[in-house]
Amino acid sequence: MFSSKGKIIATGGIIGILSALLVKFGNPVNMGVCVACFFRDIAGSLGLHRAAVVQYIRPEISGFILGAFLIAKVKGEFKPRGGSSPMIRFVLGFFLMIGALVFLGCPLRMILRLANGDLNAITGILGYTAGIWVGIQFLKKGFTLGKSTINANATGYTMPVFAVIILLLLIAAPTFIIFSESGPGSMAAPIVLALGAGLVIGAILQRTRLCTAGGFRDVILIKDFHYMYGLIGIFAFALIGNVIFNFEAINIGFVGQPIAHNNHLWNFLGMTLTGITAVLLGGCPLRQTILAGEGDGDAAITILGLITGAAFAHNFGLAASPAGVTTNGKIAVIIGIVIAIAIGYSVVTAVKRKTDKINKEGEVEVGI
Amino acid sequence: MAYNIVDARGRSCPEPVIMTKEALDIYKGETVEVKVDAMVAVENIKRYAGNLGFIVEVEESNNDYRLLIRK
């Protein structure tokens, strides 16, 4: 039997190897899996933004959702629930995506970029860690998104049905669905492979609960390295996978990295924004996708925030590109950090007021 | 006594662990009871309390879980 440490490293390992394989079979370099990029591509494919190079329905996303959905069903963990601060979650999801698209990748792609020699990912990791530290300060002061409650089945099935619909749209390819003819959106592993890899990743992540935000957060907050070992597994096996399958693409350094820029300040701040929002949301984009598959309506709202954020990022010229970060993008990151901190502060203040009131009325302290 | 009961049902990650941490930080020998409704919270709390040397007992009823934590 595997120990729990062995299991979580193996989980990361499978993700790392599959990511390298997806690149080998057609995905853009360092983008075997990137949850932010994939939702951005889907937003483009649905015509929500018109950036011609990043429009494709990524079947990996359907795989993550359906893999988590199926295994949760089998294990009796599929539970339609929701109602925990949906508006706040939407806004946080929106800005999480802005941060990720200024850095050019979700936290998972950040690890994959490092595993291919892109040292800009180190700047990103430092920024992500800083953001997570900021988020933790709010958690320590009582930050909460409140309780979710059991919902109707319709809530729980929303994202699994969405996953099936976009898969059908990909296969049927009606004229209103847009597919990039050049750029990253035109580079994709065959549908069956991408979907299969997505299903496997969705299922194992549902079982092991691995989360990139959780990895860093737990080390800082409770000195628990469990999820961090999973992240190290992703890095180590993506590195091994790249050496075996994509050796010619490995490029160590800061300059000329695939689908990346080397503006250190904004790589750092972009991931700071992603880190704060991911901690306040209780999970990174990958984890939110898995939770949505398990019937969590709050995670589904977060995903709608991510998709909307991606659409705005390209419509308003906020997303970075290998050419660098736009002025609009820089302003949006600053606005995002201010709003995320304001949300944290507002919730902590509300919790404190309620606790004070309860204590004053002579009752014992209870959760809000 | 009510002090030692933590109701973390409906809370999303990592709130159940933080609420448990707050209760264990002031542990004085009385069993701490934590209520949660998701398996992920059960696993995270078991791991957290286990690392601190606590014994965790889990009871399940109607999709809710009761964790009894003691030294």
Tab-separated table of C-alpha atoms in Angstrom:
chain	number	residue	atom	x	y	z
A	1	MET	CA	0.000	0.000	0.000
A	2	PHE	CA	1.024	3.540	-0.769
A	3	SER	CA	1.465	5.885	2.160
A	4	SER	CA	-0.571	9.082	2.015
A	5	LYS	CA	2.603	10.920	1.059
A	6	GLY	CA	3.307	8.421	-1.728
A	7	LYS	CA	-0.266	8.747	-2.970
A	8	ILE	CA	-0.214	12.513	-3.225
A	9	ILE	CA	3.196	12.514	-4.953
A	10	ALA	CA	1.896	9.871	-7.392
A	11	THR	CA	-1.175	12.040	-8.056
A	12	GLY	CA	1.055	14.971	-8.917
A	13	GLY	CA	3.209	12.608	-10.943
A	14	ILE	CA	0.306	11.465	-13.126
A	15	ILE	CA	-0.659	15.103	-13.792
A	16	GLY	CA	2.959	15.941	-14.639
A	17	ILE	CA	3.395	13.020	-17.053
A	18	LEU	CA	0.006	13.579	-18.730
A	19	SER	CA	0.850	17.269	-19.169
A	20	ALA	CA	4.100	16.391	-20.916
A	21	LEU	CA	2.267	13.874	-23.113
A	22	LEU	CA	-0.429	16.391	-24.087
A	23	VAL	CA	2.337	18.744	-25.265
A	24	LYS	CA	3.946	15.882	-27.186
A	25	PHE	CA	0.633	15.206	-28.949
A	26	GLY	CA	-0.174	18.784	-29.863
A	27	ASN	CA	-0.942	21.128	-26.959
A	28	PRO	CA	1.131	24.340	-26.843
A	29	VAL	CA	4.485	24.053	-25.081
A	30	ASN	CA	4.220	24.366	-21.285
A	31	MET	CA	0.441	24.167	-21.683
A	32	GLY	CA	-0.215	20.470	-21.352
A	33	VAL	CA	-2.700	21.585	-18.731
A	34	CYS	CA	-3.542	25.183	-17.891
A	35	VAL	CA	-6.949	25.681	-16.352
A	36	ALA	CA	-6.990	29.463	-16.806
A	37	CYS	CA	-5.804	29.223	-20.421
A	38	PHE	CA	-8.314	26.501	-21.202
A	39	PHE	CA	-11.295	28.462	-19.830
A	40	ARG	CA	-9.963	31.479	-21.756
A	41	ASP	CA	-9.864	29.400	-24.953
A	42	ILE	CA	-13.398	28.156	-24.311
A	43	ALA	CA	-14.617	31.741	-23.731
A	44	GLY	CA	-13.061	32.664	-27.079
A	45	SER	CA	-14.510	29.686	-28.868
A	46	LEU	CA	-17.979	30.617	-27.639
A	47	GLY	CA	-17.391	34.116	-29.037
A	48	LEU	CA	-17.267	35.809	-25.631
A	49	HIS	CA	-13.979	37.387	-26.707
A	50	ARG	CA	-12.486	37.806	-30.169
A	51	ALA	CA	-8.770	37.216	-29.656
A	52	ALA	CA	-8.287	35.088	-32.777
A	53	VAL	CA	-5.284	33.121	-31.455
A	54	VAL	CA	-6.907	31.749	-28.284
A	55	GLN	CA	-10.211	30.204	-29.303
A	56	TYR	CA	-10.778	26.480	-28.872
A	57	ILE	CA	-13.047	24.244	-26.822
A	58	ARG	CA	-10.554	22.403	-24.665
A	59	PRO	CA	-11.915	18.899	-23.993
A	60	GLU	CA	-9.597	18.600	-20.987
A	61	ILE	CA	-11.978	20.904	-19.097
A	62	SER	CA	-14.948	18.636	-19.841
A	63	GLY	CA	-12.755	15.757	-18.695
A	64	PHE	CA	-11.881	17.406	-15.359
A	65	ILE	CA	-15.542	18.130	-14.613
A	66	LEU	CA	-16.913	14.769	-15.777
A	67	GLY	CA	-14.073	12.750	-14.223
A	68	ALA	CA	-14.758	14.386	-10.860
A	69	PHE	CA	-18.515	14.033	-11.373
A	70	LEU	CA	-18.407	10.308	-12.161
A	71	ILE	CA	-16.066	9.316	-9.344
A	72	ALA	CA	-17.967	11.516	-6.871
A	73	LYS	CA	-21.175	9.755	-7.930
A	74	VAL	CA	-19.592	6.335	-7.444
A	75	LYS	CA	-18.161	7.265	-4.052
A	76	GLY	CA	-21.344	8.935	-2.839
A	77	GLU	CA	-19.683	12.347	-2.635
A	78	PHE	CA	-21.762	14.086	-5.291
A	79	LYS	CA	-23.691	16.656	-3.293
A	80	PRO	CA	-25.615	19.548	-4.872
A	81	ARG	CA	-24.877	22.522	-2.656
A	82	GLY	CA	-24.509	26.273	-2.888
A	83	GLY	CA	-25.440	29.665	-1.511
A	84	SER	CA	-22.143	30.619	0.099
A	85	SER	CA	-21.449	34.212	-1.005
A	86	PRO	CA	-21.980	33.655	-4.741
A	87	MET	CA	-21.431	37.306	-5.666
A	88	ILE	CA	-18.110	37.516	-3.831
A	89	ARG	CA	-17.015	34.264	-5.430
A	90	PHE	CA	-17.892	35.555	-8.897
A	91	VAL	CA	-15.849	38.736	-8.398
A	92	LEU	CA	-12.885	36.848	-6.914
A	93	GLY	CA	-12.995	34.351	-9.793
A	94	PHE	CA	-13.084	37.240	-12.273
A	95	PHE	CA	-9.951	38.841	-10.830
A	96	LEU	CA	-8.190	35.523	-10.286
A	97	MET	CA	-8.376	35.124	-14.060
A	98	ILE	CA	-7.078	38.667	-14.694
A	99	GLY	CA	-4.021	37.936	-12.529
A	100	ALA	CA	-3.438	34.607	-14.264
A	101	LEU	CA	-3.702	36.136	-17.745
A	102	VAL	CA	-1.228	38.885	-16.888
A	103	PHE	CA	1.240	36.223	-15.692
A	104	LEU	CA	0.117	33.948	-18.561
A	105	GLY	CA	-0.992	30.821	-16.818
A	106	CYS	CA	-2.835	29.417	-13.855
A	107	PRO	CA	-0.798	28.170	-10.857
A	108	LEU	CA	-0.638	24.702	-12.427
A	109	ARG	CA	0.861	26.071	-15.648
A	110	MET	CA	3.285	28.039	-13.458
A	111	ILE	CA	4.641	24.712	-12.153
A	112	LEU	CA	4.686	23.220	-15.666
A	113	ARG	CA	6.536	26.265	-16.999
A	114	LEU	CA	9.201	25.797	-14.350
A	115	ALA	CA	9.462	22.105	-15.259
A	116	ASN	CA	10.392	23.147	-18.790
A	117	GLY	CA	13.056	25.626	-17.711
A	118	ASP	CA	11.031	28.869	-17.774
A	119	LEU	CA	12.581	30.683	-14.815
A	120	ASN	CA	9.937	33.433	-14.966
A	121	ALA	CA	7.812	30.875	-13.132
A	122	ILE	CA	10.020	31.409	-10.068
A	123	THR	CA	8.969	35.069	-10.029
A	124	GLY	CA	5.399	33.833	-10.380
A	125	ILE	CA	5.792	31.399	-7.469
A	126	LEU	CA	7.156	34.179	-5.263
A	127	GLY	CA	4.191	36.376	-6.198
A	128	TYR	CA	1.726	33.519	-5.670
A	129	THR	CA	3.214	32.801	-2.239
A	130	ALA	CA	3.009	36.486	-1.316
A	131	GLY	CA	-0.643	36.580	-2.385
A	132	ILE	CA	-1.405	33.437	-0.406
A	133	TRP	CA	0.259	34.967	2.660
A	134	VAL	CA	-1.974	38.034	2.324
A	135	GLY	CA	-5.063	35.832	1.955
A	136	ILE	CA	-4.072	33.849	5.051
A	137	GLN	CA	-3.975	37.033	7.131
A	138	PHE	CA	-7.677	37.449	6.368
A	139	LEU	CA	-8.376	33.778	7.157
A	140	LYS	CA	-6.660	34.209	10.541
A	141	LYS	CA	-8.895	37.172	11.281
A	142	GLY	CA	-11.988	35.084	10.612
A	143	PHE	CA	-12.572	35.513	6.875
A	144	THR	CA	-15.397	33.258	5.738
A	145	LEU	CA	-17.646	32.978	2.719
A	146	GLY	CA	-20.354	31.577	4.975
A	147	LYS	CA	-22.180	28.295	4.957
A	148	SER	CA	-23.411	26.548	1.874
A	149	THR	CA	-26.626	24.569	2.034
A	150	ILE	CA	-27.956	21.528	0.237
A	151	ASN	CA	-29.484	22.556	-3.078
A	152	ALA	CA	-31.752	21.009	-5.689
A	153	ASN	CA	-30.148	18.534	-8.064
A	154	ALA	CA	-30.316	21.171	-10.809
A	155	THR	CA	-27.547	23.104	-9.029
A	156	GLY	CA	-25.249	20.114	-8.892
A	157	TYR	CA	-25.811	19.058	-12.488
A	158	THR	CA	-25.197	22.485	-14.031
A	159	MET	CA	-21.475	22.088	-14.632
A	160	PRO	CA	-21.517	18.404	-15.648
A	161	VAL	CA	-24.213	19.275	-18.222
A	162	PHE	CA	-22.171	22.291	-19.356
A	163	ALA	CA	-19.186	19.946	-19.779
A	164	VAL	CA	-21.210	17.624	-22.015
A	165	ILE	CA	-22.662	20.489	-24.070
A	166	ILE	CA	-19.296	22.069	-24.859
A	167	LEU	CA	-17.954	18.639	-25.759
A	168	LEU	CA	-20.825	18.168	-28.218
A	169	LEU	CA	-20.188	21.636	-29.644
A	170	LEU	CA	-16.540	20.716	-30.128
A	171	ILE	CA	-17.430	17.543	-32.000
A	172	ALA	CA	-20.318	19.014	-34.024
A	173	ALA	CA	-18.355	22.234	-34.696
A	174	PRO	CA	-21.305	24.433	-35.755
A	175	THR	CA	-20.375	27.688	-37.522
A	176	PHE	CA	-21.004	29.877	-34.452
A	177	ILE	CA	-18.229	28.096	-32.562
A	178	ILE	CA	-14.891	29.717	-33.362
A	179	PHE	CA	-11.651	27.771	-33.658
A	180	SER	CA	-8.274	29.516	-33.892
A	181	GLU	CA	-6.434	28.988	-37.151
A	182	SER	CA	-3.094	30.083	-35.728
A	183	GLY	CA	-1.508	30.647	-32.311
A	184	PRO	CA	-1.937	28.601	-29.128
A	185	GLY	CA	-5.657	28.076	-29.772
A	186	SER	CA	-4.850	26.155	-32.945
A	187	MET	CA	-2.497	23.779	-31.138
A	188	ALA	CA	-4.269	20.871	-29.514
A	189	ALA	CA	-3.839	17.221	-28.715
A	190	PRO	CA	-6.414	14.903	-30.377
A	191	ILE	CA	-9.833	15.154	-28.712
A	192	VAL	CA	-9.883	11.569	-27.425
A	193	LEU	CA	-6.473	11.925	-25.795
A	194	ALA	CA	-7.242	15.316	-24.274
A	195	LEU	CA	-10.598	14.150	-22.955
A	196	GLY	CA	-9.099	10.927	-21.611
A	197	ALA	CA	-6.302	12.775	-19.823
A	198	GLY	CA	-8.876	15.215	-18.435
A	199	LEU	CA	-11.075	12.387	-17.116
A	200	VAL	CA	-8.126	10.730	-15.381
A	201	ILE	CA	-6.941	13.994	-13.842
A	202	GLY	CA	-10.490	14.920	-12.782
A	203	ALA	CA	-11.008	11.565	-11.096
A	204	ILE	CA	-7.710	11.428	-9.205
A	205	LEU	CA	-8.016	15.040	-8.109
A	206	GLN	CA	-11.506	14.379	-6.790
A	207	ARG	CA	-10.099	11.554	-4.676
A	208	THR	CA	-6.929	13.259	-3.458
A	209	ARG	CA	-8.216	16.899	-3.265
A	210	LEU	CA	-4.885	18.223	-4.534
A	211	CYS	CA	-4.965	22.009	-4.933
A	212	THR	CA	-2.156	24.406	-5.812
A	213	ALA	CA	-3.431	27.104	-3.451
A	214	GLY	CA	-3.907	24.517	-0.691
A	215	GLY	CA	-0.307	23.346	-1.163
A	216	PHE	CA	1.243	26.707	-0.371
A	217	ARG	CA	-1.463	27.758	2.083
A	218	ASP	CA	-1.200	24.707	4.334
A	219	VAL	CA	2.591	25.002	4.579
A	220	ILE	CA	2.275	28.603	5.782
A	221	LEU	CA	-0.907	28.258	7.822
A	222	ILE	CA	-0.630	24.888	9.569
A	223	LYS	CA	2.860	23.647	8.572
A	224	ASP	CA	1.295	20.736	6.682
A	225	PHE	CA	3.261	19.652	3.596
A	226	HIS	CA	0.726	17.071	2.320
A	227	TYR	CA	-0.500	18.980	-0.764
A	228	MET	CA	2.920	20.559	-1.298
A	229	TYR	CA	4.308	17.063	-1.905
A	230	GLY	CA	1.687	16.713	-4.647
A	231	LEU	CA	2.885	19.935	-6.253
A	232	ILE	CA	6.475	18.723	-6.048
A	233	GLY	CA	5.261	15.507	-7.736
A	234	ILE	CA	3.751	17.564	-10.584
A	235	PHE	CA	7.029	19.452	-11.026
A	236	ALA	CA	9.298	16.410	-10.837
A	237	PHE	CA	7.295	14.224	-13.198
A	238	ALA	CA	6.547	17.025	-15.673
A	239	LEU	CA	10.314	17.573	-15.771
A	240	ILE	CA	10.959	13.856	-16.359
A	241	GLY	CA	8.142	13.761	-18.925
A	242	ASN	CA	9.548	16.754	-20.778
A	243	VAL	CA	13.024	15.225	-20.843
A	244	ILE	CA	11.594	12.021	-22.324
A	245	PHE	CA	8.923	13.405	-24.665
A	246	ASN	CA	9.720	17.055	-25.381
A	247	PHE	CA	13.476	17.284	-24.961
A	248	GLU	CA	13.979	19.675	-27.888
A	249	ALA	CA	11.505	22.153	-26.351
A	250	ILE	CA	13.318	22.467	-23.008
A	251	ASN	CA	14.744	25.954	-22.660
A	252	ILE	CA	16.295	27.125	-19.403
A	253	GLY	CA	16.244	30.884	-18.788
A	254	PHE	CA	14.082	33.985	-18.660
A	255	VAL	CA	14.107	35.095	-22.289
A	256	GLY	CA	12.192	33.745	-25.280
A	257	GLN	CA	10.036	31.373	-23.240
A	258	PRO	CA	6.956	29.916	-24.937
A	259	ILE	CA	3.730	31.889	-24.315
A	260	ALA	CA	5.366	33.925	-21.539
A	261	HIS	CA	6.965	37.318	-20.981
A	262	ASN	CA	9.793	38.308	-18.663
A	263	ASN	CA	8.413	41.429	-17.021
A	264	HIS	CA	9.306	40.403	-13.467
A	265	LEU	CA	7.241	42.983	-11.585
A	266	TRP	CA	4.023	42.047	-13.381
A	267	ASN	CA	4.696	38.332	-13.320
A	268	PHE	CA	5.003	38.752	-9.568
A	269	LEU	CA	1.964	41.006	-9.089
A	270	GLY	CA	-0.227	39.017	-11.482
A	271	MET	CA	0.341	35.884	-9.425
A	272	THR	CA	-0.030	37.865	-6.186
A	273	LEU	CA	-3.552	38.711	-7.297
A	274	THR	CA	-4.180	35.080	-8.249
A	275	GLY	CA	-2.818	33.929	-4.859
A	276	ILE	CA	-4.983	36.250	-2.746
A	277	THR	CA	-8.145	35.413	-4.657
A	278	ALA	CA	-7.422	31.658	-4.700
A	279	VAL	CA	-6.999	31.566	-0.903
A	280	LEU	CA	-10.149	33.613	-0.284
A	281	LEU	CA	-12.009	31.282	-2.670
A	282	GLY	CA	-10.667	28.219	-0.868
A	283	GLY	CA	-9.012	26.760	-3.956
A	284	CYS	CA	-7.204	27.335	-7.241
A	285	PRO	CA	-9.000	27.167	-10.634
A	286	LEU	CA	-8.246	23.452	-10.958
A	287	ARG	CA	-9.775	22.686	-7.564
A	288	GLN	CA	-12.820	24.861	-8.342
A	289	THR	CA	-13.345	22.840	-11.521
A	290	ILE	CA	-13.248	19.574	-9.581
A	291	LEU	CA	-15.632	20.910	-6.918
A	292	ALA	CA	-18.038	22.049	-9.647
A	293	GLY	CA	-18.040	18.461	-10.909
A	294	GLU	CA	-18.941	17.263	-7.395
A	295	GLY	CA	-22.078	19.410	-7.419
A	296	ASP	CA	-20.728	22.524	-5.724
A	297	GLY	CA	-22.745	25.429	-7.131
A	298	ASP	CA	-20.456	27.971	-5.478
A	299	ALA	CA	-17.495	26.556	-7.398
A	300	ALA	CA	-19.641	26.708	-10.557
A	301	ILE	CA	-20.269	30.429	-9.936
A	302	THR	CA	-16.518	30.867	-9.479
A	303	ILE	CA	-15.976	29.251	-12.873
A	304	LEU	CA	-18.475	31.661	-14.452
A	305	GLY	CA	-16.365	34.416	-12.867
A	306	LEU	CA	-13.225	32.904	-14.405
A	307	ILE	CA	-14.828	32.693	-17.865
A	308	THR	CA	-16.180	36.251	-17.635
A	309	GLY	CA	-12.786	37.476	-16.441
A	310	ALA	CA	-11.143	35.800	-19.438
A	311	ALA	CA	-13.609	37.411	-21.834
A	312	PHE	CA	-13.023	40.871	-20.358
A	313	ALA	CA	-9.264	40.286	-20.275
A	314	HIS	CA	-9.164	39.933	-24.043
A	315	ASN	CA	-11.951	42.372	-24.919
A	316	PHE	CA	-10.308	45.148	-22.879
A	317	GLY	CA	-6.721	44.310	-23.739
A	318	LEU	CA	-5.838	43.286	-20.172
A	319	ALA	CA	-4.215	39.941	-20.975
A	320	ALA	CA	-0.468	39.895	-21.448
A	321	SER	CA	1.235	38.270	-24.420
A	322	PRO	CA	4.818	37.230	-25.207
A	323	ALA	CA	5.252	40.887	-26.281
A	324	GLY	CA	4.706	41.939	-22.661
A	325	VAL	CA	2.117	43.382	-20.300
A	326	THR	CA	-0.308	46.086	-21.459
A	327	THR	CA	-0.981	49.279	-19.515
A	328	ASN	CA	-4.603	48.221	-19.196
A	329	GLY	CA	-3.439	44.896	-17.765
A	330	LYS	CA	-1.285	46.602	-15.145
A	331	ILE	CA	-4.160	48.859	-14.080
A	332	ALA	CA	-6.512	45.861	-13.904
A	333	VAL	CA	-4.108	43.923	-11.656
A	334	ILE	CA	-3.839	46.874	-9.260
A	335	ILE	CA	-7.629	47.268	-9.236
A	336	GLY	CA	-7.955	43.524	-8.647
A	337	ILE	CA	-5.571	43.528	-5.679
A	338	VAL	CA	-7.374	46.528	-4.150
A	339	ILE	CA	-10.781	44.876	-4.630
A	340	ALA	CA	-9.625	41.499	-3.255
A	341	ILE	CA	-8.217	43.200	-0.145
A	342	ALA	CA	-11.383	45.309	0.198
A	343	ILE	CA	-13.506	42.133	0.043
A	344	GLY	CA	-11.308	40.476	2.670
A	345	TYR	CA	-11.511	43.511	4.903
A	346	SER	CA	-15.264	43.866	4.455
A	347	VAL	CA	-15.934	40.229	5.394
A	348	VAL	CA	-13.573	40.290	8.385
A	349	THR	CA	-15.239	43.494	9.655
A	350	ALA	CA	-18.705	41.988	9.284
A	351	VAL	CA	-17.645	38.811	11.125
A	352	LYS	CA	-16.109	40.836	13.952
A	353	ARG	CA	-19.203	42.990	14.339
A	354	LYS	CA	-21.392	39.910	14.575
A	355	THR	CA	-19.082	38.168	17.056
A	356	ASP	CA	-18.923	41.296	19.242
A	357	LYS	CA	-22.706	41.538	19.236
A	358	ILE	CA	-23.102	37.901	20.242
A	359	ASN	CA	-20.506	38.238	23.017
A	360	LYS	CA	-22.171	41.416	24.289
A	361	GLU	CA	-25.500	39.634	24.532
A	362	GLY	CA	-23.828	37.140	26.826
A	363	GLU	CA	-23.869	34.107	24.589
A	364	VAL	CA	-20.938	31.856	23.915
A	365	GLU	CA	-18.908	32.493	20.832
A	366	VAL	CA	-20.250	30.712	17.800
A	367	GLY	CA	-19.403	30.565	14.130
A	368	ILE	CA	-20.964	33.131	11.840
B	1	MET	CA	-18.836	22.374	27.359
B	2	ALA	CA	-20.330	24.149	24.336
B	3	TYR	CA	-16.881	25.616	23.938
B	4	ASN	CA	-15.617	22.293	22.703
B	5	ILE	CA	-18.177	21.798	19.954
B	6	VAL	CA	-17.180	23.121	16.549
B	7	ASP	CA	-19.904	23.206	13.899
B	8	ALA	CA	-18.159	23.534	10.545
B	9	ARG	CA	-20.942	22.103	8.413
B	10	GLY	CA	-21.374	23.901	5.091
B	11	ARG	CA	-17.991	25.611	5.392
B	12	SER	CA	-15.634	25.495	2.473
B	13	CYS	CA	-11.957	24.648	2.635
B	14	PRO	CA	-9.930	25.553	4.723
B	15	GLU	CA	-12.411	26.962	7.250
B	16	PRO	CA	-13.175	23.642	9.025
B	17	VAL	CA	-9.442	23.128	9.674
B	18	ILE	CA	-8.996	26.684	10.957
B	19	MET	CA	-12.018	26.324	13.260
B	20	THR	CA	-10.601	23.038	14.554
B	21	LYS	CA	-7.194	24.645	15.023
B	22	GLU	CA	-8.753	27.381	17.153
B	23	ALA	CA	-10.404	24.786	19.365
B	24	LEU	CA	-7.256	22.656	19.672
B	25	ASP	CA	-5.088	25.696	20.433
B	26	ILE	CA	-6.936	25.983	23.759
B	27	TYR	CA	-7.210	22.214	24.350
B	28	LYS	CA	-7.274	21.414	28.066
B	29	GLY	CA	-8.071	17.736	28.070
B	30	GLU	CA	-11.758	17.798	27.195
B	31	THR	CA	-12.732	16.045	23.970
B	32	VAL	CA	-13.304	18.415	21.079
B	33	GLU	CA	-16.248	17.568	18.865
B	34	VAL	CA	-16.188	18.815	15.270
B	35	LYS	CA	-19.186	18.537	12.939
B	36	VAL	CA	-18.598	18.655	9.189
B	37	ASP	CA	-20.519	17.547	6.100
B	38	ALA	CA	-17.798	16.873	3.549
B	39	MET	CA	-15.284	14.059	3.320
B	40	VAL	CA	-12.531	16.487	2.338
B	41	ALA	CA	-12.972	18.289	5.657
B	42	VAL	CA	-12.858	14.967	7.543
B	43	GLU	CA	-9.578	14.032	5.857
B	44	ASN	CA	-7.986	17.444	6.345
B	45	ILE	CA	-8.948	17.637	10.023
B	46	LYS	CA	-7.821	14.051	10.669
B	47	ARG	CA	-4.456	14.791	9.118
B	48	TYR	CA	-4.085	18.105	10.921
B	49	ALA	CA	-5.045	16.794	14.373
B	50	GLY	CA	-3.135	13.558	13.788
B	51	ASN	CA	0.048	15.511	13.056
B	52	LEU	CA	-0.387	17.257	16.405
B	53	GLY	CA	-0.610	13.915	18.190
B	54	PHE	CA	-4.377	13.838	18.725
B	55	ILE	CA	-6.533	10.744	18.316
B	56	VAL	CA	-9.450	11.309	15.953
B	57	GLU	CA	-12.586	9.185	15.926
B	58	VAL	CA	-15.077	9.630	13.067
B	59	GLU	CA	-18.792	8.854	13.206
B	60	GLU	CA	-21.044	9.205	10.166
B	61	SER	CA	-24.773	9.745	10.100
B	62	ASN	CA	-26.946	11.097	7.272
B	63	ASN	CA	-24.066	12.546	5.272
B	64	ASP	CA	-22.835	14.439	8.316
B	65	TYR	CA	-19.654	13.534	10.119
B	66	ARG	CA	-18.833	13.909	13.798
B	67	LEU	CA	-15.158	13.946	14.691
B	68	LEU	CA	-14.167	13.333	18.292
B	69	ILE	CA	-10.682	14.653	18.937
B	70	ARG	CA	-8.711	13.876	22.072
B	71	LYS	CA	-5.142	13.184	23.212
